[in-house]
Short mmCIF file of C-alpha atoms and ligand atoms in Angstrom, two decimals:
data_model
loop_
_atom_site.label_atom_id
_atom_site.label_comp_id
_atom_site.label_asym_id
_atom_site.label_seq_id
_atom_site.Cartn_x
_atom_site.Cartn_y
_atom_site.Cartn_z
CA MET A 113 -121.73 73.49 -13.24
CA ILE A 114 -120.78 69.67 -13.33
CA LEU A 115 -118.30 68.54 -10.84
CA THR A 116 -116.38 65.34 -11.83
CA VAL A 117 -114.24 63.50 -9.05
CA THR A 118 -111.32 61.35 -9.74
CA LEU A 119 -109.90 60.42 -6.13
CA ASN A 120 -107.02 58.27 -7.64
CA PRO A 121 -106.06 59.87 -11.10
CA SER A 122 -102.97 58.70 -13.06
CA ILE A 123 -100.59 59.31 -16.01
CA ASP A 124 -101.63 57.07 -18.51
CA VAL A 125 -98.77 55.85 -20.59
CA SER A 126 -99.24 53.94 -23.92
CA TYR A 127 -96.57 52.20 -25.56
CA PRO A 128 -97.43 50.65 -28.96
CA LEU A 129 -95.01 47.64 -29.98
CA ASP A 130 -95.10 45.25 -32.91
CA SER A 131 -94.31 42.57 -30.40
CA LEU A 132 -93.41 42.57 -26.72
CA THR A 133 -90.21 40.84 -25.71
CA ILE A 134 -90.23 39.26 -22.17
CA ASP A 135 -86.97 39.44 -20.21
CA GLY A 136 -85.27 41.57 -23.08
CA VAL A 137 -85.32 45.27 -24.07
CA ASN A 138 -88.33 46.86 -25.97
CA ARG A 139 -87.53 50.11 -27.59
CA ILE A 140 -90.44 52.62 -28.18
CA SER A 141 -90.53 55.49 -30.50
CA GLU A 142 -93.96 56.67 -30.14
CA VAL A 143 -95.37 57.41 -26.62
CA SER A 144 -98.23 59.03 -25.47
CA LYS A 145 -98.75 60.27 -21.77
CA THR A 146 -102.04 61.70 -20.80
CA PRO A 147 -104.04 62.52 -17.69
CA GLY A 148 -105.88 59.23 -16.89
CA GLY A 149 -108.49 57.72 -14.35
CA LYS A 150 -112.01 57.20 -14.99
CA GLY A 151 -113.22 60.59 -13.86
CA LEU A 152 -110.82 62.41 -16.35
CA ASN A 153 -112.32 60.24 -19.07
CA VAL A 154 -115.66 61.57 -18.02
CA SER A 155 -114.39 65.15 -18.03
CA ARG A 156 -112.98 65.28 -21.33
CA VAL A 157 -116.12 63.94 -22.86
CA LEU A 158 -118.05 66.35 -20.84
CA GLN A 159 -116.04 69.11 -22.22
CA GLN A 160 -116.60 67.86 -25.85
CA LEU A 161 -120.34 67.78 -25.20
CA GLY A 162 -120.02 71.51 -24.03
CA GLY A 163 -120.98 73.08 -20.86
CA ASP A 164 -119.51 74.23 -17.43
CA LEU A 165 -117.29 71.68 -15.68
CA VAL A 166 -114.70 71.44 -12.89
CA THR A 167 -112.71 68.33 -12.10
CA THR A 168 -111.32 67.49 -8.72
CA GLY A 169 -109.68 64.95 -6.55
CA PHE A 170 -106.17 64.15 -5.09
CA ILE A 171 -102.91 64.82 -6.86
CA GLY A 172 -99.34 65.09 -5.82
CA GLY A 173 -95.62 65.38 -6.88
CA GLN A 174 -94.20 66.21 -10.25
CA PHE A 175 -96.84 63.77 -11.96
CA GLY A 176 -99.58 65.75 -10.29
CA ASP A 177 -98.12 68.96 -11.81
CA PHE A 178 -98.02 67.18 -15.23
CA ILE A 179 -101.68 66.49 -14.87
CA ARG A 180 -102.41 70.08 -14.04
CA HIS A 181 -100.43 71.35 -17.00
CA GLU A 182 -102.03 69.09 -19.45
CA LEU A 183 -105.43 70.03 -18.21
CA ASP A 184 -104.52 73.70 -18.42
CA GLN A 185 -103.37 73.01 -22.05
CA ILE A 186 -106.91 71.81 -23.01
CA ASN A 187 -108.61 74.56 -20.73
CA LEU A 188 -110.27 71.99 -18.63
CA LYS A 189 -110.78 73.57 -15.22
CA HIS A 190 -109.40 71.90 -12.32
CA ASP A 191 -109.39 72.28 -8.41
CA TYR A 192 -107.39 69.36 -6.85
CA GLN A 193 -106.43 68.71 -3.28
CA ASN A 194 -102.52 68.29 -2.87
CA ILE A 195 -101.14 65.41 -1.48
CA ASP A 196 -97.50 64.63 -0.14
CA GLY A 197 -97.51 61.34 -2.16
CA GLN A 198 -96.84 60.97 -6.01
CA THR A 199 -99.61 60.60 -8.45
CA ARG A 200 -99.33 56.96 -9.90
CA THR A 201 -98.58 56.04 -13.53
CA CYS A 202 -100.44 53.40 -15.43
CA ILE A 203 -98.82 51.67 -18.60
CA ALA A 204 -100.61 49.95 -21.33
CA ILE A 205 -98.52 48.16 -23.70
CA LEU A 206 -100.21 47.66 -26.88
CA HIS A 207 -98.63 44.69 -28.72
CA ASP A 208 -98.75 41.71 -31.07
CA GLY A 209 -101.90 42.76 -33.28
CA GLY A 210 -104.35 43.72 -30.55
CA LYS A 211 -103.08 42.56 -27.31
CA GLN A 212 -103.00 44.91 -24.29
CA THR A 213 -100.66 44.25 -21.29
CA GLU A 214 -101.21 46.66 -18.38
CA ILE A 215 -99.07 47.65 -15.48
CA LEU A 216 -101.28 49.64 -13.02
CA GLU A 217 -99.73 51.34 -9.97
CA SER A 218 -102.15 51.07 -6.95
CA GLY A 219 -101.31 55.05 -6.25
CA PRO A 220 -100.39 56.90 -3.05
CA GLU A 221 -101.94 56.58 0.38
CA ILE A 222 -104.19 59.45 1.58
CA SER A 223 -103.47 60.74 5.02
CA ALA A 224 -106.28 61.39 7.42
CA GLN A 225 -105.37 65.28 7.20
CA ASP A 226 -105.75 65.14 3.31
CA SER A 227 -108.91 63.20 3.53
CA GLN A 228 -110.49 65.81 5.70
CA ALA A 229 -108.93 68.63 3.57
CA PHE A 230 -110.67 67.14 0.50
CA LYS A 231 -113.91 66.96 2.14
CA ASN A 232 -113.86 70.70 2.80
CA LYS A 233 -112.68 71.55 -0.56
CA PHE A 234 -115.42 69.23 -1.99
CA ALA A 235 -118.21 70.98 0.13
CA ASP A 236 -117.33 74.29 -1.43
CA LEU A 237 -117.04 73.00 -4.91
CA ALA A 238 -120.48 71.03 -4.51
CA GLU A 239 -122.27 74.24 -3.51
CA GLN A 240 -121.73 75.51 -6.99
CA ALA A 241 -122.54 72.23 -8.81
CA SER A 242 -126.05 70.65 -10.00
CA THR A 243 -124.60 67.44 -10.88
CA ILE A 244 -121.39 65.52 -9.54
CA THR A 245 -119.88 62.35 -10.94
CA MET A 246 -117.59 60.20 -8.96
CA SER A 247 -115.69 57.70 -10.76
CA GLY A 248 -113.01 54.81 -10.05
CA SER A 249 -111.46 53.10 -7.17
CA LEU A 250 -110.66 54.58 -3.78
CA PRO A 251 -107.06 55.23 -3.14
CA LYS A 252 -105.39 53.69 -0.10
CA GLY A 253 -105.90 55.40 3.32
CA LEU A 254 -109.57 56.35 2.81
CA ALA A 255 -112.48 55.03 4.91
CA LYS A 256 -114.41 52.29 2.92
CA ASP A 257 -117.41 54.48 2.84
CA TYR A 258 -115.62 57.73 1.92
CA TYR A 259 -117.85 58.02 -1.27
CA ASN A 260 -120.96 57.97 0.92
CA ASP A 261 -119.47 60.79 2.93
CA LEU A 262 -119.08 62.91 -0.40
CA ILE A 263 -122.39 61.79 -1.51
CA LYS A 264 -123.93 63.25 1.70
CA ILE A 265 -122.06 66.48 1.33
CA GLY A 266 -123.12 66.66 -2.44
CA GLN A 267 -126.74 65.94 -1.64
CA ASP A 268 -126.70 68.33 1.21
CA ALA A 269 -125.61 70.89 -1.28
CA GLY A 270 -128.38 70.21 -3.61
CA ALA A 271 -126.65 68.35 -6.25
CA ARG A 272 -127.50 64.81 -7.89
CA VAL A 273 -124.56 62.47 -7.36
CA LEU A 274 -123.57 59.88 -10.11
CA LEU A 275 -121.43 57.23 -8.71
CA ASP A 276 -119.46 54.91 -11.16
CA THR A 277 -117.26 52.39 -9.11
CA SER A 278 -117.00 48.78 -8.91
CA GLY A 279 -116.49 45.65 -6.71
CA GLN A 280 -116.43 45.87 -2.82
CA THR A 281 -116.39 49.64 -3.25
CA LEU A 282 -119.71 49.70 -5.05
CA THR A 283 -121.40 47.19 -2.72
CA THR A 284 -120.27 49.31 0.24
CA ALA A 285 -121.67 52.42 -1.29
CA VAL A 286 -125.14 50.91 -2.10
CA ASN A 287 -125.62 49.29 1.16
CA HIS A 288 -125.16 52.55 2.94
CA PRO A 289 -127.89 54.69 4.34
CA VAL A 290 -126.77 57.61 1.99
CA LYS A 291 -127.32 56.57 -1.46
CA PRO A 292 -126.17 57.72 -4.95
CA TYR A 293 -128.66 59.08 -7.34
CA LEU A 294 -127.37 56.81 -10.22
CA ILE A 295 -125.20 53.68 -10.36
CA LYS A 296 -124.05 51.58 -13.41
CA PRO A 297 -123.24 48.14 -12.14
CA ASN A 298 -122.29 45.01 -14.55
CA GLU A 299 -124.25 42.01 -14.29
CA GLU A 300 -121.85 40.33 -11.87
CA GLU A 301 -122.27 43.46 -9.52
CA VAL A 302 -125.98 43.14 -9.55
CA LYS A 303 -125.65 39.62 -8.49
CA ALA A 304 -123.14 40.55 -5.64
CA ILE A 305 -125.42 43.18 -4.25
CA THR A 306 -128.87 41.45 -4.80
CA GLY A 307 -128.09 37.89 -4.85
CA SER A 308 -130.14 37.63 -8.17
CA GLU A 309 -128.89 36.54 -11.48
CA LEU A 310 -129.64 38.80 -14.43
CA ASP A 311 -131.03 36.58 -17.35
CA LEU A 312 -130.83 39.18 -20.15
CA ALA A 313 -133.11 37.15 -22.46
CA ASP A 314 -135.74 37.18 -19.58
CA PRO A 315 -137.33 40.78 -18.75
CA GLU A 316 -138.89 39.42 -15.52
CA SER A 317 -135.38 38.36 -14.37
CA ILE A 318 -134.14 41.84 -15.11
CA LYS A 319 -137.02 43.36 -13.28
CA SER A 320 -136.95 41.14 -10.28
CA ALA A 321 -133.15 41.75 -9.79
CA LEU A 322 -133.41 45.57 -10.15
CA THR A 323 -136.33 45.73 -7.90
CA ASP A 324 -134.41 44.23 -5.01
CA PRO A 325 -134.91 46.07 -1.73
CA SER A 326 -131.18 46.83 -1.51
CA LEU A 327 -131.36 48.94 -4.75
CA ASP A 328 -134.67 50.57 -3.72
CA GLU A 329 -133.83 54.17 -3.16
CA ILE A 330 -131.54 54.50 -6.01
CA ASP A 331 -133.33 56.54 -8.67
CA TRP A 332 -131.16 55.38 -11.58
CA LEU A 333 -129.81 51.82 -12.22
CA VAL A 334 -128.16 51.19 -15.45
CA VAL A 335 -126.66 47.93 -16.46
CA SER A 336 -124.35 48.74 -19.51
CA LEU A 337 -123.88 45.70 -21.82
CA GLY A 338 -121.14 46.70 -24.18
CA LYS A 339 -122.21 46.35 -27.99
CA ASP A 340 -125.54 45.10 -26.48
CA GLY A 341 -126.61 48.38 -25.26
CA ALA A 342 -128.12 48.56 -21.86
CA VAL A 343 -130.97 47.80 -19.51
CA ALA A 344 -132.26 50.39 -16.93
CA LYS A 345 -134.54 51.16 -14.14
CA VAL A 346 -135.51 54.57 -13.65
CA ASP A 347 -137.90 55.31 -10.82
CA ASP A 348 -140.35 52.51 -11.36
CA HIS A 349 -139.84 52.39 -15.10
CA PHE A 350 -137.70 49.52 -16.98
CA TYR A 351 -135.95 50.31 -20.36
CA GLN A 352 -134.17 48.31 -22.79
CA VAL A 353 -131.78 50.29 -24.83
CA THR A 354 -130.42 49.06 -28.30
CA ILE A 355 -127.61 50.84 -30.01
CA PRO A 356 -126.40 50.57 -33.78
CA THR A 357 -123.55 48.19 -34.87
CA VAL A 358 -120.57 50.19 -35.52
CA GLN A 359 -116.75 49.55 -36.06
CA ALA A 360 -115.52 49.51 -32.57
CA VAL A 361 -111.88 50.79 -32.75
CA ASN A 362 -111.33 51.13 -28.94
CA PRO A 363 -114.05 50.61 -26.49
CA VAL A 364 -111.97 51.32 -23.33
CA GLY A 365 -113.60 54.17 -21.61
CA SER A 366 -117.06 53.84 -23.08
CA GLY A 367 -118.55 53.40 -19.75
CA ASP A 368 -117.05 56.59 -18.62
CA SER A 369 -118.24 58.32 -21.79
CA THR A 370 -121.80 57.12 -21.02
CA ILE A 371 -121.65 58.45 -17.54
CA ALA A 372 -120.50 61.87 -19.28
CA GLY A 373 -123.66 61.70 -21.48
CA PHE A 374 -125.95 60.68 -18.40
CA ALA A 375 -124.70 63.81 -16.53
CA LYS A 376 -124.90 66.20 -19.23
CA ALA A 377 -128.45 65.18 -20.07
CA LEU A 378 -129.70 65.02 -16.54
CA ASP A 379 -128.02 68.35 -15.84
CA ASP A 380 -129.98 69.74 -18.78
CA GLY A 381 -133.07 68.54 -17.28
CA LYS A 382 -133.75 65.98 -20.05
CA PRO A 383 -136.40 63.31 -19.68
CA ALA A 384 -135.27 59.63 -19.05
CA ASP A 385 -135.31 58.26 -22.55
CA GLU A 386 -133.32 61.19 -23.92
CA VAL A 387 -130.88 60.69 -20.85
CA LEU A 388 -130.41 57.04 -21.77
CA LYS A 389 -129.99 57.78 -25.45
CA THR A 390 -127.41 60.57 -24.76
CA GLY A 391 -125.41 58.11 -22.43
CA MET A 392 -125.37 55.34 -25.03
CA THR A 393 -124.50 57.75 -27.79
CA CYS A 394 -121.32 58.86 -25.89
CA GLY A 395 -120.62 55.25 -25.12
CA VAL A 396 -120.74 54.17 -28.89
CA LEU A 397 -118.89 57.35 -30.03
CA ASN A 398 -116.12 56.63 -27.61
CA ALA A 399 -115.74 53.03 -28.93
CA MET A 400 -115.44 54.38 -32.46
CA SER A 401 -112.52 56.52 -31.51
CA SER A 402 -108.93 55.37 -30.98
CA LYS A 403 -108.37 57.59 -27.93
CA THR A 404 -109.89 56.80 -24.31
CA GLY A 405 -112.47 59.15 -23.04
CA ASP A 406 -112.86 60.81 -26.47
CA ILE A 407 -116.16 61.39 -28.81
CA ASP A 408 -116.51 63.13 -32.14
CA PRO A 409 -119.34 65.58 -31.36
CA ASP A 410 -119.71 65.83 -35.34
CA GLN A 411 -121.25 62.29 -35.18
CA PHE A 412 -123.26 62.69 -32.30
CA ASP A 413 -126.61 63.40 -34.11
CA GLU A 414 -126.22 60.37 -36.54
CA ILE A 415 -125.70 57.71 -33.68
CA TYR A 416 -128.16 59.36 -31.34
CA SER A 417 -130.74 58.89 -34.01
CA GLN A 418 -130.16 55.18 -34.10
CA VAL A 419 -130.29 54.38 -30.44
CA GLU A 420 -133.69 52.90 -29.45
CA VAL A 421 -135.30 53.13 -25.96
CA GLU A 422 -138.16 50.72 -25.38
CA ASP A 423 -140.23 49.86 -22.45
CA LEU A 424 -139.17 46.43 -20.89
P1 ATP B 38 -115.32 50.70 -19.44
O1 ATP B 38 -115.03 50.25 -17.97
O2 ATP B 38 -114.48 50.17 -20.39
O3 ATP B 38 -115.44 52.14 -19.56
P2 ATP B 38 -118.06 49.57 -19.18
O4 ATP B 38 -117.93 48.12 -18.94
O5 ATP B 38 -118.25 50.36 -17.77
O6 ATP B 38 -116.76 50.12 -19.98
P3 ATP B 38 -119.73 48.99 -21.36
O7 ATP B 38 -121.03 48.40 -21.04
O8 ATP B 38 -118.71 48.25 -21.95
O9 ATP B 38 -119.13 49.82 -20.26
O10 ATP B 38 -119.94 50.24 -22.28
C1 ATP B 38 -120.82 51.38 -22.09
C2 ATP B 38 -121.61 51.73 -23.36
O11 ATP B 38 -120.74 52.05 -24.24
C3 ATP B 38 -122.40 50.58 -23.78
O12 ATP B 38 -123.71 50.59 -23.07
C4 ATP B 38 -122.55 51.03 -25.47
O13 ATP B 38 -123.52 52.07 -25.59
C5 ATP B 38 -121.11 51.61 -25.74
N1 ATP B 38 -120.32 50.63 -26.14
C6 ATP B 38 -119.41 49.73 -25.45
N2 ATP B 38 -118.76 48.84 -26.22
C7 ATP B 38 -119.23 49.03 -27.49
C8 ATP B 38 -118.91 48.53 -28.79
N3 ATP B 38 -117.96 47.52 -28.89
N4 ATP B 38 -119.55 48.91 -29.83
C9 ATP B 38 -120.48 50.04 -29.68
N5 ATP B 38 -120.77 50.56 -28.46
C10 ATP B 38 -120.23 50.06 -27.38
#
């Protein structure tokens, strides 16, 4: 099975408003509250792609119970570590013709005891997993290299571990002796890790940045570029991926959907070009949907046939 990890999940609340009044009252009639966090976006898309999956992480309080209940409603298997704190809420106010104002809680602090308890649970789950995805930020209280501890546990259990995090957490994870199997840095993160600029118009600059010794032992490096597709290094091969132009409705979560596609295709033993095409197709389909972490499987083949993977 595929195991997805969201260490800091949330309840995502969406408030659509014609216009946002600051320092006044805003009344809202249509509210949506859904389990959120990058790993839960990955999980929903994996479920839409079909196949066996379990999602895990830390949850607590009544908001944690709400997440469990909502996942039960869609038959998405979960096995969370309970914590004393309360799972966070993240609010997105959609207003004034396309503006999005977000209010994001940082989430509960994880105790040393819960941190260790989760490692034990994760070790048990990893034994049943062939592929593991880990997404998002680290909650407060965990060691900076907590992801590397999980990667080691996952790898020792025989699973490939895809890590989709950002900023300093990504840099720490990459500079650690225990490496993930796949990462998806953006252009700035490649620069922060390697010190090299990515000039996307110049294949030699892409190759030189992605062959930096700091990235050497990571099998899959994918730099996704929104509507411009992606460039990737897989072992010693470089690829340029182009995607069709579509009517993008809501690209939020396209990166998570891409990770879901990669995880599914890798788990199915597909060759590199098909893995890249599957990931990109999921990213494009998510951008075409109004929901975050959502694809229409009926449109999969049509988009997949228009994604092109070329040697760089
Ligand atoms: P997020 O953090 O919102 O999940 P990201 O920055 O990690 O996104 P992106 O590069 O924006 O990831 O998107 C991942 C993939 O999704 C792209 O490589 C592309 O295939 C697809 N995608 C993203 N935005 C668009 C768009 N506007 N139109 C079509 N496809 C898109």
